[in-house]
mmCIF file of C-alpha atoms and ligand atoms in Angstrom:
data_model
loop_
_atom_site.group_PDB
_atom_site.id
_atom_site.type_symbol
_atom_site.label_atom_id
_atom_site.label_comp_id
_atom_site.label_asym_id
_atom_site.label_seq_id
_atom_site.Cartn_x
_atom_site.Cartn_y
_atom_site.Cartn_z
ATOM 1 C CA UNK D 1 63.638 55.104 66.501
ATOM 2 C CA UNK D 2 66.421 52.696 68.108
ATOM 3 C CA UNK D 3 67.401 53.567 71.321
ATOM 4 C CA UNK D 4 71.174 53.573 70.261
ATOM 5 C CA UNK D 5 70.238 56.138 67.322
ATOM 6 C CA UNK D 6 68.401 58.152 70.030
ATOM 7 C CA UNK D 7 71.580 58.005 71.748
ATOM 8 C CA UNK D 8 73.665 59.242 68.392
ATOM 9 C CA UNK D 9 71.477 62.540 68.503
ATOM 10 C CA UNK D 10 71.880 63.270 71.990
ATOM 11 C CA UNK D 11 75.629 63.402 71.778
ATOM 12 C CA UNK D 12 75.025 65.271 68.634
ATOM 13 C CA UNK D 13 73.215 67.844 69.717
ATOM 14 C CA UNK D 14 75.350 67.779 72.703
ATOM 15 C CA UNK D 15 78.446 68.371 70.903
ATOM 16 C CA UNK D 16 76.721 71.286 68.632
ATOM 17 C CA UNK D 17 75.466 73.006 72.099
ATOM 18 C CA UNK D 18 79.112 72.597 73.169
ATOM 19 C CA UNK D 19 80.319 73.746 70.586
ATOM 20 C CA UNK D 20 78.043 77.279 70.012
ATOM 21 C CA UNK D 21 78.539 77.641 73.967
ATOM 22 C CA UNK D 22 82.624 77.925 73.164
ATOM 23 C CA UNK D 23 81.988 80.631 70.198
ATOM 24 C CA UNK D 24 80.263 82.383 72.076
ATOM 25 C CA UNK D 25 82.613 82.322 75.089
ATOM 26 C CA UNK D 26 85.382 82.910 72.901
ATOM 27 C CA UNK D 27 84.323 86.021 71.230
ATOM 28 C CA UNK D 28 84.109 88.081 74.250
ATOM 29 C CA UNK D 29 87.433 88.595 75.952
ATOM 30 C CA UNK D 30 88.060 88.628 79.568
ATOM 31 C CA UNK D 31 87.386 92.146 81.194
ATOM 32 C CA UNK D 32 90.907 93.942 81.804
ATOM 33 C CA UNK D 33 91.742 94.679 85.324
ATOM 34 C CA UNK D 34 92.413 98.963 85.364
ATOM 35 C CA UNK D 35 93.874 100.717 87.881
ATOM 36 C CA UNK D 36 90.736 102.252 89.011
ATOM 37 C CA UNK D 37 87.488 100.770 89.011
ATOM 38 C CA UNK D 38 85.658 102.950 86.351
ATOM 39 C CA UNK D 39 82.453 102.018 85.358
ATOM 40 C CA UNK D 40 80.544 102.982 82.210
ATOM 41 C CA UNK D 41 77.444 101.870 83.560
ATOM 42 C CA UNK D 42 77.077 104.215 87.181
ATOM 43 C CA UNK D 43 78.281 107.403 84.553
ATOM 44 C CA UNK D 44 76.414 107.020 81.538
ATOM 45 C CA UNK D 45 73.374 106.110 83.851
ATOM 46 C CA UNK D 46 74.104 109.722 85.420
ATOM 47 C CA UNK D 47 73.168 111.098 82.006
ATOM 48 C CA UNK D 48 76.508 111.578 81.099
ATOM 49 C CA UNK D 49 76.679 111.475 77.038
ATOM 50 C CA UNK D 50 79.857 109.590 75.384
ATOM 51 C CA UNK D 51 81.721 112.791 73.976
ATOM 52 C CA UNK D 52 81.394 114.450 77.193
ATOM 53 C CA UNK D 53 84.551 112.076 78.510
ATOM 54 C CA UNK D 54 85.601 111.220 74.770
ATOM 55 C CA UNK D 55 85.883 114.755 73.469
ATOM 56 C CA UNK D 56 87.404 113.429 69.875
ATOM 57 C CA UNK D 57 84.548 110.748 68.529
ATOM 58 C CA UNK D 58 82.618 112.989 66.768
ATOM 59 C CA UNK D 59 85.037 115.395 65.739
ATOM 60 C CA UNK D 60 88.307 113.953 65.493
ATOM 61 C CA UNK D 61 90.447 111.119 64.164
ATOM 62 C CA UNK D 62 90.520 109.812 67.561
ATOM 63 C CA UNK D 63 88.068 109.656 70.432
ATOM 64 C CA UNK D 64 90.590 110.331 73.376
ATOM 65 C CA UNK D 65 90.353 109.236 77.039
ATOM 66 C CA UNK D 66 89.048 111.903 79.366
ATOM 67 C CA UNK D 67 92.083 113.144 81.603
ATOM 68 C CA UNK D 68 92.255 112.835 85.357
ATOM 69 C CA UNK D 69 91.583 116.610 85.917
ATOM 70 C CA UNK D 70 88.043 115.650 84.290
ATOM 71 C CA UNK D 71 87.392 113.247 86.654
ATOM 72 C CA UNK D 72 88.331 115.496 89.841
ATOM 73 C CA UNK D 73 85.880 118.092 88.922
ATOM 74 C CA UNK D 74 83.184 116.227 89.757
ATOM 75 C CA UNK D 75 84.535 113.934 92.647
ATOM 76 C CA UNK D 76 85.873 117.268 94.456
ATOM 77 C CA UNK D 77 82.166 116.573 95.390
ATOM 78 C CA UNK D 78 81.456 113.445 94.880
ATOM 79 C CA UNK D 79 82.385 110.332 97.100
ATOM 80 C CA UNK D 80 85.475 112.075 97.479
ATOM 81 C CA UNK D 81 86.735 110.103 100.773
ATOM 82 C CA UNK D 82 85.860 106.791 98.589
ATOM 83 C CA UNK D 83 89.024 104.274 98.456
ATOM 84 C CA UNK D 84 88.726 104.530 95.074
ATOM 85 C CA UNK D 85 88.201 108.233 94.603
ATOM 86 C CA UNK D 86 91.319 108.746 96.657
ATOM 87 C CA UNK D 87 93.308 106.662 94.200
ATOM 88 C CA UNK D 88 92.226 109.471 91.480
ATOM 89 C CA UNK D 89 93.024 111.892 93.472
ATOM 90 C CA UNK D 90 96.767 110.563 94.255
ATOM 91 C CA UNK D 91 97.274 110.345 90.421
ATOM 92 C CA UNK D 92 96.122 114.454 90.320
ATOM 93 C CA UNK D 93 98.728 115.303 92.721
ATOM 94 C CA UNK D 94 101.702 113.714 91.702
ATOM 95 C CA UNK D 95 100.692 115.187 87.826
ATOM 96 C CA UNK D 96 100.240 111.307 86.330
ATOM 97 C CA UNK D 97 97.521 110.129 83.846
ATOM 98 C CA UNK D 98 95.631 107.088 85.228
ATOM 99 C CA UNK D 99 97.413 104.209 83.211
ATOM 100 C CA UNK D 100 94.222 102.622 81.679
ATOM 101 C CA UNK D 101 94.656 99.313 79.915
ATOM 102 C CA UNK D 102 93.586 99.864 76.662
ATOM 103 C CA UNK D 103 90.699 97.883 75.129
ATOM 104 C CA UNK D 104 90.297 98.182 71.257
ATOM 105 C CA UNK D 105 93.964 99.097 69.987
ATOM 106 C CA UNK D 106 94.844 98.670 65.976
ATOM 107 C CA UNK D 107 97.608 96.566 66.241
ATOM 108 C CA UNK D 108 99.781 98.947 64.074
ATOM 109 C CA UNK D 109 101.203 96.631 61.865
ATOM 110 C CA UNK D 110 99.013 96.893 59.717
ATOM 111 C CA UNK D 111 99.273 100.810 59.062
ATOM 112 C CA UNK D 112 95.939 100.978 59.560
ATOM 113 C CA UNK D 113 93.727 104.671 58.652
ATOM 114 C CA UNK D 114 91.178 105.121 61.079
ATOM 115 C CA UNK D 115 88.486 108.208 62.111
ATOM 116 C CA UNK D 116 86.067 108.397 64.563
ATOM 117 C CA UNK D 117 84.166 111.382 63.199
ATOM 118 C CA UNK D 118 83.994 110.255 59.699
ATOM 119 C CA UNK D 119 81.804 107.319 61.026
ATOM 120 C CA UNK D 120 79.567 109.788 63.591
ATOM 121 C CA UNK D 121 78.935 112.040 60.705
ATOM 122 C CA UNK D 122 78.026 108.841 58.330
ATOM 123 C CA UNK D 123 75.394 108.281 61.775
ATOM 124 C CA UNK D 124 77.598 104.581 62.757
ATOM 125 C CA UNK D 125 76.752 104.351 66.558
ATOM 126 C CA UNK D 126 79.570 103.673 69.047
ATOM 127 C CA UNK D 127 78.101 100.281 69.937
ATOM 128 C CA UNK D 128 78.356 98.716 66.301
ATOM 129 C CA UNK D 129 82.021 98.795 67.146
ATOM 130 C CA UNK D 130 82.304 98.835 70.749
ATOM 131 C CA UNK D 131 79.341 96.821 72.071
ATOM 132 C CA UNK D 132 77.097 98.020 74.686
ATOM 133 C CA UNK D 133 79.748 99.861 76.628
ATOM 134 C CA UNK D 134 76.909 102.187 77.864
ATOM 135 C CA UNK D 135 75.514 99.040 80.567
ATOM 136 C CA UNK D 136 79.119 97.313 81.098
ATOM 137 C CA UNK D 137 80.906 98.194 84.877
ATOM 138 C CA UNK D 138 84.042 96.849 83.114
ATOM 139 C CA UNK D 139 84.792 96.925 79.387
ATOM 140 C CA UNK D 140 86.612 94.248 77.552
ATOM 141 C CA UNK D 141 86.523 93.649 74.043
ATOM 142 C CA UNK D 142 83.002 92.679 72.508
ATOM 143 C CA UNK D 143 83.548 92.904 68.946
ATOM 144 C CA UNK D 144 86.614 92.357 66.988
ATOM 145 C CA UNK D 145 87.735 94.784 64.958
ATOM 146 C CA UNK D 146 89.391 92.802 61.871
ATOM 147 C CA UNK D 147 89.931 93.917 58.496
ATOM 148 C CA UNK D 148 86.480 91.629 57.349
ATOM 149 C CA UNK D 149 84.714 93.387 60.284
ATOM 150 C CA UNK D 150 85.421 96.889 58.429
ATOM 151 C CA UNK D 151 85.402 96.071 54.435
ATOM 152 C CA UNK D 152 81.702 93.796 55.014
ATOM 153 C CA UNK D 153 79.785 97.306 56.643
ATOM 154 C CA UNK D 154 81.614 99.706 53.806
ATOM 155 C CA UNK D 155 80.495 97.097 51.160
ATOM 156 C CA UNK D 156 76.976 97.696 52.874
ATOM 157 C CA UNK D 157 76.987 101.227 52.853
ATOM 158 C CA UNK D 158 79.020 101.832 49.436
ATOM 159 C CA UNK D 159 76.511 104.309 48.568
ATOM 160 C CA UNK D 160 77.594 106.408 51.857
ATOM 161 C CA UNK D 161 81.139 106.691 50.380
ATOM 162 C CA UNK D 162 81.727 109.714 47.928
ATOM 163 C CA UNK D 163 82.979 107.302 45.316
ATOM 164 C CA UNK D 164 81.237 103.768 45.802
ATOM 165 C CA UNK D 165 84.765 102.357 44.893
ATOM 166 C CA UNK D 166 86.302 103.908 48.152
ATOM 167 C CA UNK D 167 84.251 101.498 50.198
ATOM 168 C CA UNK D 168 86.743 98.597 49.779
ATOM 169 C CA UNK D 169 89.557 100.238 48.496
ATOM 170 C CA UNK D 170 93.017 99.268 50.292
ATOM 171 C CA UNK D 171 94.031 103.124 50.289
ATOM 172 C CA UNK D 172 90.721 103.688 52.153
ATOM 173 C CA UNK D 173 91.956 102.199 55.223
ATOM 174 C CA UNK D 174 95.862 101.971 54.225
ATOM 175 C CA UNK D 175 97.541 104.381 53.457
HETATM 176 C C1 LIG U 1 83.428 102.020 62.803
HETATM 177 C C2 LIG U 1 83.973 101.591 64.054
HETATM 178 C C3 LIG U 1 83.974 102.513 65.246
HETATM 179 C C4 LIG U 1 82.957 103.330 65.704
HETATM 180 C C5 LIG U 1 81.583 103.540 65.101
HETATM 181 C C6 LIG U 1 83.457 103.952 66.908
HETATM 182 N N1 LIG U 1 84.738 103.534 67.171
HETATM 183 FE FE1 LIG U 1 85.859 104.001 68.795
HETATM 184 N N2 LIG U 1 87.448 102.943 68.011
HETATM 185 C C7 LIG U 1 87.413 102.249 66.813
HETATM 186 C C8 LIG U 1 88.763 101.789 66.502
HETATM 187 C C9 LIG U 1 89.179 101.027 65.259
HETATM 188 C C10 LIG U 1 89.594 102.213 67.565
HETATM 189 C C11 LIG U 1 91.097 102.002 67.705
HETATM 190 C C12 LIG U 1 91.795 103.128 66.988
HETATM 191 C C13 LIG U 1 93.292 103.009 66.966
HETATM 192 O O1 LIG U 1 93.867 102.103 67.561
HETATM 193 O O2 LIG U 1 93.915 103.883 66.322
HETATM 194 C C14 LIG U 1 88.726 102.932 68.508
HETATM 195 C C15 LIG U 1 89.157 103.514 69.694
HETATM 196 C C16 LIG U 1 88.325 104.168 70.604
HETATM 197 C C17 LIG U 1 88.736 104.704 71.890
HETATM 198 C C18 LIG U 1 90.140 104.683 72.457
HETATM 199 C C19 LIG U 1 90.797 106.048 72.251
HETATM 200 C C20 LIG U 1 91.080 106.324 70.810
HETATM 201 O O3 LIG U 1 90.594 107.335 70.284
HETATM 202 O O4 LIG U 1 91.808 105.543 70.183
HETATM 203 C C21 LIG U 1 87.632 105.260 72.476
HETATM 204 C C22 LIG U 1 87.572 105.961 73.819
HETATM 205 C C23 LIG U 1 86.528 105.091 71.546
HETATM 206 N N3 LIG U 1 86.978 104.419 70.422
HETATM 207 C C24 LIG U 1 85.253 105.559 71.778
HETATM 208 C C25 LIG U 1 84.242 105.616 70.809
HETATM 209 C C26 LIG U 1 82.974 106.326 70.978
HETATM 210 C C27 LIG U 1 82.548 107.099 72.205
HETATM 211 C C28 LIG U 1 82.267 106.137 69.811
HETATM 212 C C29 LIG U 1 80.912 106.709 69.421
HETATM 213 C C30 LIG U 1 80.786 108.169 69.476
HETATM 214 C C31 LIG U 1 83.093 105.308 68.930
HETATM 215 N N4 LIG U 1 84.286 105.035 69.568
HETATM 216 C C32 LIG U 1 82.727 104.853 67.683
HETATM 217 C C33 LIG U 1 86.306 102.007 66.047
HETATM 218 C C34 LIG U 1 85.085 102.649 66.179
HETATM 219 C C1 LIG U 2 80.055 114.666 85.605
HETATM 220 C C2 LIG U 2 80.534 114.161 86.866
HETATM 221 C C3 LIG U 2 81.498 112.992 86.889
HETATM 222 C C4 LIG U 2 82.674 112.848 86.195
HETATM 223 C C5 LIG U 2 83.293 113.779 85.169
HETATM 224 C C6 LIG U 2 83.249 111.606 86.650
HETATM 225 N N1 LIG U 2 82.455 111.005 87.570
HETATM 226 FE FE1 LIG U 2 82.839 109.300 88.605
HETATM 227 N N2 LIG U 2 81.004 109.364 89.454
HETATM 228 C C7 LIG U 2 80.096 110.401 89.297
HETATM 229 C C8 LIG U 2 78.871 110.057 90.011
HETATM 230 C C9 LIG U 2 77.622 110.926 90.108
HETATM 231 C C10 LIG U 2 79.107 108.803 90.606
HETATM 232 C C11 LIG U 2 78.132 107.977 91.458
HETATM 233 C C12 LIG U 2 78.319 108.333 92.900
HETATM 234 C C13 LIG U 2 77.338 107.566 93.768
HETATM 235 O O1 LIG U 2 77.370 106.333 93.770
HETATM 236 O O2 LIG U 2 76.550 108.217 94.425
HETATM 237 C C14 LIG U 2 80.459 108.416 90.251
HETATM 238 C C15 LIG U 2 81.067 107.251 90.718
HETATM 239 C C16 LIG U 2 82.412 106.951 90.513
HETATM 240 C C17 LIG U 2 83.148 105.884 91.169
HETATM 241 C C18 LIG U 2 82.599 104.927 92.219
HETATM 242 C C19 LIG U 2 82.920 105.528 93.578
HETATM 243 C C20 LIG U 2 82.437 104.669 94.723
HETATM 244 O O3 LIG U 2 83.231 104.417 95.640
HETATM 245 O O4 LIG U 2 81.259 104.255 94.695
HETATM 246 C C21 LIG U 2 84.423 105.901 90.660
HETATM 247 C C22 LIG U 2 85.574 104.975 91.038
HETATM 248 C C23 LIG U 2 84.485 106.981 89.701
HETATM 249 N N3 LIG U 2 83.258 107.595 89.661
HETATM 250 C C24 LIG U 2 85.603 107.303 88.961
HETATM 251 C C25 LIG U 2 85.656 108.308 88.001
HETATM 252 C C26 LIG U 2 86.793 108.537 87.127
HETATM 253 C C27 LIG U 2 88.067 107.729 87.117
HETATM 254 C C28 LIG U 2 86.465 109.592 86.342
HETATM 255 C C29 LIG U 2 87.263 110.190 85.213
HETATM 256 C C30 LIG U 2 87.570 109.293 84.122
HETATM 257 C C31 LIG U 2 85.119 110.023 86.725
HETATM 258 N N4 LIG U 2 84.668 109.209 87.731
HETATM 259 C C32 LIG U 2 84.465 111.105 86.194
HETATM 260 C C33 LIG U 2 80.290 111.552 88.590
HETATM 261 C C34 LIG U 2 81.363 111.822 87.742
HETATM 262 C C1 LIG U 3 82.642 109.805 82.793
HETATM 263 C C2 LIG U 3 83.481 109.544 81.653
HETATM 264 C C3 LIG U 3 83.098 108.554 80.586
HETATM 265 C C4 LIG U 3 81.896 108.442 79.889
HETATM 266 C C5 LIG U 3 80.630 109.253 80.074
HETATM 267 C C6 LIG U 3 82.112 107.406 78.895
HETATM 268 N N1 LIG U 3 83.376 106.906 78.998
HETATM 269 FE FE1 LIG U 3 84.239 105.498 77.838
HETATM 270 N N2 LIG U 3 85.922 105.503 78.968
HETATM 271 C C7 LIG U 3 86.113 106.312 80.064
HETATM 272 C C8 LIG U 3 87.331 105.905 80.758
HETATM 273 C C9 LIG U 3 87.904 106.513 82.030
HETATM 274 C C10 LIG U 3 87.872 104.830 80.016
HETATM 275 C C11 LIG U 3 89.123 104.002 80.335
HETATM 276 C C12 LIG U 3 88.775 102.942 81.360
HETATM 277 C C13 LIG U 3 87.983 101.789 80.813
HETATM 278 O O1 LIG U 3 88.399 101.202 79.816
HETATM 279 O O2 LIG U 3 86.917 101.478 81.387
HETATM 280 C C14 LIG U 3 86.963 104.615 78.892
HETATM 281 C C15 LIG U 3 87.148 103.661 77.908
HETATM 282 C C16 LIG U 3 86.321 103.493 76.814
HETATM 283 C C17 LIG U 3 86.573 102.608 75.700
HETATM 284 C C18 LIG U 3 87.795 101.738 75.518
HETATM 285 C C19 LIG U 3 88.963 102.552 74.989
HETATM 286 C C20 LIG U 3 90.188 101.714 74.752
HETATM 287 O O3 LIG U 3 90.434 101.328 73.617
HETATM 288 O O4 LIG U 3 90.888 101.416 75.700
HETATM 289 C C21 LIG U 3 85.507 102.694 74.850
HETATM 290 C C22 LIG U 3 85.333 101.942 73.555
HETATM 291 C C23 LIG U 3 84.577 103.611 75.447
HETATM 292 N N3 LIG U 3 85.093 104.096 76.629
HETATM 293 C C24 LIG U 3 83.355 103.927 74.893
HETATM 294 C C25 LIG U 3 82.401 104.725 75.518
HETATM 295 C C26 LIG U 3 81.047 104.896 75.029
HETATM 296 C C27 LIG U 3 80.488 104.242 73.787
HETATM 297 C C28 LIG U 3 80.412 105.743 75.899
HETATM 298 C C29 LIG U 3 78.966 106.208 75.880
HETATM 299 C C30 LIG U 3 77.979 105.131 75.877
HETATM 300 C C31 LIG U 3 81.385 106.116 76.928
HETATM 301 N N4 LIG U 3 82.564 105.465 76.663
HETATM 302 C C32 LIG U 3 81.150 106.996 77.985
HETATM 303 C C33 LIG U 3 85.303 107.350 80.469
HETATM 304 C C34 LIG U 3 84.011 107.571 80.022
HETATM 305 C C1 LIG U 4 79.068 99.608 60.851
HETATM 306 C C2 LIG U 4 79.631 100.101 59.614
HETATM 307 C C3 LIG U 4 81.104 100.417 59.519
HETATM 308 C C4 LIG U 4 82.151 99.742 60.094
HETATM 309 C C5 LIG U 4 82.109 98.505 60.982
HETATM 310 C C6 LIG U 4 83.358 100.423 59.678
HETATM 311 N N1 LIG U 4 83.052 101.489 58.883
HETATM 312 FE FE1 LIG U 4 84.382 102.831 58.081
HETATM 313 N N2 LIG U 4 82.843 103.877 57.291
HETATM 314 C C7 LIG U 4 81.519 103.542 57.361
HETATM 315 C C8 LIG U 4 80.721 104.579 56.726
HETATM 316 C C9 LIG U 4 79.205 104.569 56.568
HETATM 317 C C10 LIG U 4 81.626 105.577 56.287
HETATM 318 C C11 LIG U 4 81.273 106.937 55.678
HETATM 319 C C12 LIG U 4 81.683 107.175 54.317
HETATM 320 C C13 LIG U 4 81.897 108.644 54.097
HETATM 321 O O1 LIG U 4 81.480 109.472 54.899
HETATM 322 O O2 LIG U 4 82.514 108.948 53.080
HETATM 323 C C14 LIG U 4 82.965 105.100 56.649
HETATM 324 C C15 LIG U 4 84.140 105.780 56.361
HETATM 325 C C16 LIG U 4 85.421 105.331 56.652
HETATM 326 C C17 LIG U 4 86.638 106.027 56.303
HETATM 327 C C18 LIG U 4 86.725 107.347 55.534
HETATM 328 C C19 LIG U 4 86.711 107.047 54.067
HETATM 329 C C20 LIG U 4 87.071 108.239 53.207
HETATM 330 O O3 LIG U 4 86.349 108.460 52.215
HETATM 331 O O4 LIG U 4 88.027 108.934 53.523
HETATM 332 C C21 LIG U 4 87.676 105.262 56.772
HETATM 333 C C22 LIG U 4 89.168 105.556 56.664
HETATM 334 C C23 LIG U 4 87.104 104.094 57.402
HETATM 335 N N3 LIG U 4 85.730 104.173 57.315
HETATM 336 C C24 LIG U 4 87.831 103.063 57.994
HETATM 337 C C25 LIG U 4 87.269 102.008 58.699
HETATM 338 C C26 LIG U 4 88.025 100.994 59.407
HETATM 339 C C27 LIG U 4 89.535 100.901 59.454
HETATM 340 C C28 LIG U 4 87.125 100.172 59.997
HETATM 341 C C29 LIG U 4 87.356 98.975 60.881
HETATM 342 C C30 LIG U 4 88.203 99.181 62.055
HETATM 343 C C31 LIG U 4 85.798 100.652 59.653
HETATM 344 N N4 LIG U 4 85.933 101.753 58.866
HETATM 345 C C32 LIG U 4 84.630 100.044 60.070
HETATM 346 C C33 LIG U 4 80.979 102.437 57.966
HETATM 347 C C34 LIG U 4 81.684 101.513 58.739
HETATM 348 C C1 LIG U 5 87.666 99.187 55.536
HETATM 349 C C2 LIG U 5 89.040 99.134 55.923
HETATM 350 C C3 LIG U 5 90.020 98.248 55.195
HETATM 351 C C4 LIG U 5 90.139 98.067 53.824
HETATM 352 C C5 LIG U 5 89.288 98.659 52.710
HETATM 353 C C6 LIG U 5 91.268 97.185 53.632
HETATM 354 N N1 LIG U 5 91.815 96.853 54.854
HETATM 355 FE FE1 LIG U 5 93.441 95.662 55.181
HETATM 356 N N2 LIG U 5 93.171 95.783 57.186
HETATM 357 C C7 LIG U 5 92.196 96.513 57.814
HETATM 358 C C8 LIG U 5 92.236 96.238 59.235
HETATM 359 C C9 LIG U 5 91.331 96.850 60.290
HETATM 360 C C10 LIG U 5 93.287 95.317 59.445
HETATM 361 C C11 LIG U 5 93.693 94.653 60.740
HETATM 362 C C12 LIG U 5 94.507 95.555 61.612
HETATM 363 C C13 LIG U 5 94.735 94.936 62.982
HETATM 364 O O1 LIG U 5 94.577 93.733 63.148
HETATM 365 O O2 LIG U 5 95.056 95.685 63.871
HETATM 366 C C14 LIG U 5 93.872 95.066 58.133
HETATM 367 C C15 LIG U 5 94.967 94.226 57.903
HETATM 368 C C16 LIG U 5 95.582 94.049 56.688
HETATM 369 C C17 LIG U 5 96.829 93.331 56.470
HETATM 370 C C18 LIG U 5 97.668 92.697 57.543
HETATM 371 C C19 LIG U 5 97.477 91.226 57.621
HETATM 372 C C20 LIG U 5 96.235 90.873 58.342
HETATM 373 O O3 LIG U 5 95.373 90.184 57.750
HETATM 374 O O4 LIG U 5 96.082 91.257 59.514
HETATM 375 C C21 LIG U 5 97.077 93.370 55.115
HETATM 376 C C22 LIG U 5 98.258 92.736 54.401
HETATM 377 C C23 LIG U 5 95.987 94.105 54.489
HETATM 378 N N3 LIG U 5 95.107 94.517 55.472
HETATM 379 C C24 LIG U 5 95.884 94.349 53.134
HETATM 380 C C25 LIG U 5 94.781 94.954 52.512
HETATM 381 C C26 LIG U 5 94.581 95.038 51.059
HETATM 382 C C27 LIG U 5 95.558 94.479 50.025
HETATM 383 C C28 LIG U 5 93.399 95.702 50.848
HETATM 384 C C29 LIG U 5 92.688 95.996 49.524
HETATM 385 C C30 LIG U 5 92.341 94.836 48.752
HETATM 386 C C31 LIG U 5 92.884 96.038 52.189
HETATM 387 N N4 LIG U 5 93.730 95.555 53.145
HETATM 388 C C32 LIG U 5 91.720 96.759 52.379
HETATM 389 C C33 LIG U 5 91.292 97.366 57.189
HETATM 390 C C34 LIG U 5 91.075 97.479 55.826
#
């Protein structure tokens, strides 16, 4: 092989390295700052299960955000003279919710149908839409919830779906 075609590769493969390194950047947004520094990993590594702070997933539409009274009943006790513990606490006195940034939001345009416990019951784990929230300090959006995302795993599972037709249906998911 000529050493200038030698060269051609290199800056191929270069380029193709450059260019899988930038997907893979991309698809991963940048963590959101919150107003307290809550992190999945230090509670679900205390054994805590997902539906003890997100009472809804398996049983409602929605999965909810635990409230700031849920938090104080543990860190009555816990690192309660922590800076950041004392920020929790100064939201429970003056009656606020902690403003959390939201991560995975439907944009609402699209009148979009969605329920958590129809997917628990169907045995979908949280992390096929949510990524590994379970080891992440700070969350930010892993997977991108798009309308190709959702129609490609209900054209996978049609057989889950009462009718196999309701898999991709548009009144499935708009309605
Ligand atoms: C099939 C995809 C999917 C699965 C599986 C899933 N979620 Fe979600 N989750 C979503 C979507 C979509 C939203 C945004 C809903 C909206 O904006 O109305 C969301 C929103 C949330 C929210 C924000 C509050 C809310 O209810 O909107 C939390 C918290 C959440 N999910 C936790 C969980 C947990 C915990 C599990 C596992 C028990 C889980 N999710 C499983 C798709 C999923
Ligand atoms: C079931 C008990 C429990 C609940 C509920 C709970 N936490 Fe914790 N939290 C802990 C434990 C245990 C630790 C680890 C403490 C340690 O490092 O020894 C912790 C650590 C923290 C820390 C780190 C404190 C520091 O300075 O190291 C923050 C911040 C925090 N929690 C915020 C929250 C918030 C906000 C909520 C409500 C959304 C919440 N916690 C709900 C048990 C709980
Ligand atoms: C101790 C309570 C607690 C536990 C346990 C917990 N979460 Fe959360 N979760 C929160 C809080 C507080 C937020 C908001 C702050 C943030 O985004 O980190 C949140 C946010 C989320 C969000 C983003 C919601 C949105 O759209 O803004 C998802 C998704 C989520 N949690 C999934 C999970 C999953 C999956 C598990 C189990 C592996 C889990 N959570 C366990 C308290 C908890
Ligand atoms: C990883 C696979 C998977 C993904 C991703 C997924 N779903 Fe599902 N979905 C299922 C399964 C399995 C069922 C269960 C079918 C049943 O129980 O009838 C289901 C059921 C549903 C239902 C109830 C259908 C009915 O018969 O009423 C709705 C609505 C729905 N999904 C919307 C969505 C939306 C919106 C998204 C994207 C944000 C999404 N799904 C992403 C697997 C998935
Ligand atoms: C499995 C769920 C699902 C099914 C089935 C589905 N959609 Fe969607 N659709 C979505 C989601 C999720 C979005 C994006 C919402 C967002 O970005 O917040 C969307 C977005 C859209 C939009 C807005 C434009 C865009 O691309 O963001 C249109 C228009 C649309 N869908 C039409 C349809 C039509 C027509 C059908 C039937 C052929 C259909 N959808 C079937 C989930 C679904």
């Amino acid at each position: 092989m000529g050493l200038s075609r030698l060269w051609l590769r290199t800056l191929l493969y270069g380029a193709i390295a450059g260019l899988i390194f930038l997907t893979i950047s991309c698809a991963r947004e940048s963590p959101a700052e919150q107003p307290v520094a809550f992190s999945h990993r230090v509670h679900v590594g205390k054994k805590l299960s997902c539906v003890f702070c997100h009472g809804g997933a398996e049983k409602h539409a929605q999965a909810t955000l635990p409230s700031v009274v849920q938090c104080m009943t543990c860190h009555t006790g816990v690192k309660p003279d922590s800076a950041e513990i004392r920020k929790v606490k100064a939201y429970l006195e003056h009656r606020e919710e902690i403003p959390w940034r939201r991560i995975y939001a439907l944009s609402g345009e699209a009148a979009v149908f969605f329920n958590h416990h129809r997917h628990a019951a169907a045995g979908v784990k949280c992390a096929a839409c949510h990524g590994d929230a379970a080891s992440r300090d700070v969350l930010m959006r892993e997977v991108r919830l798009t309308m190709g995302f959702c129609v490609e795993c209900h054209r996978q599972n049609s057989s889950k779906f009462r009718d196999k037709r309701l898999a991709d249906d548009c009144v499935t998911c708009h309605r």
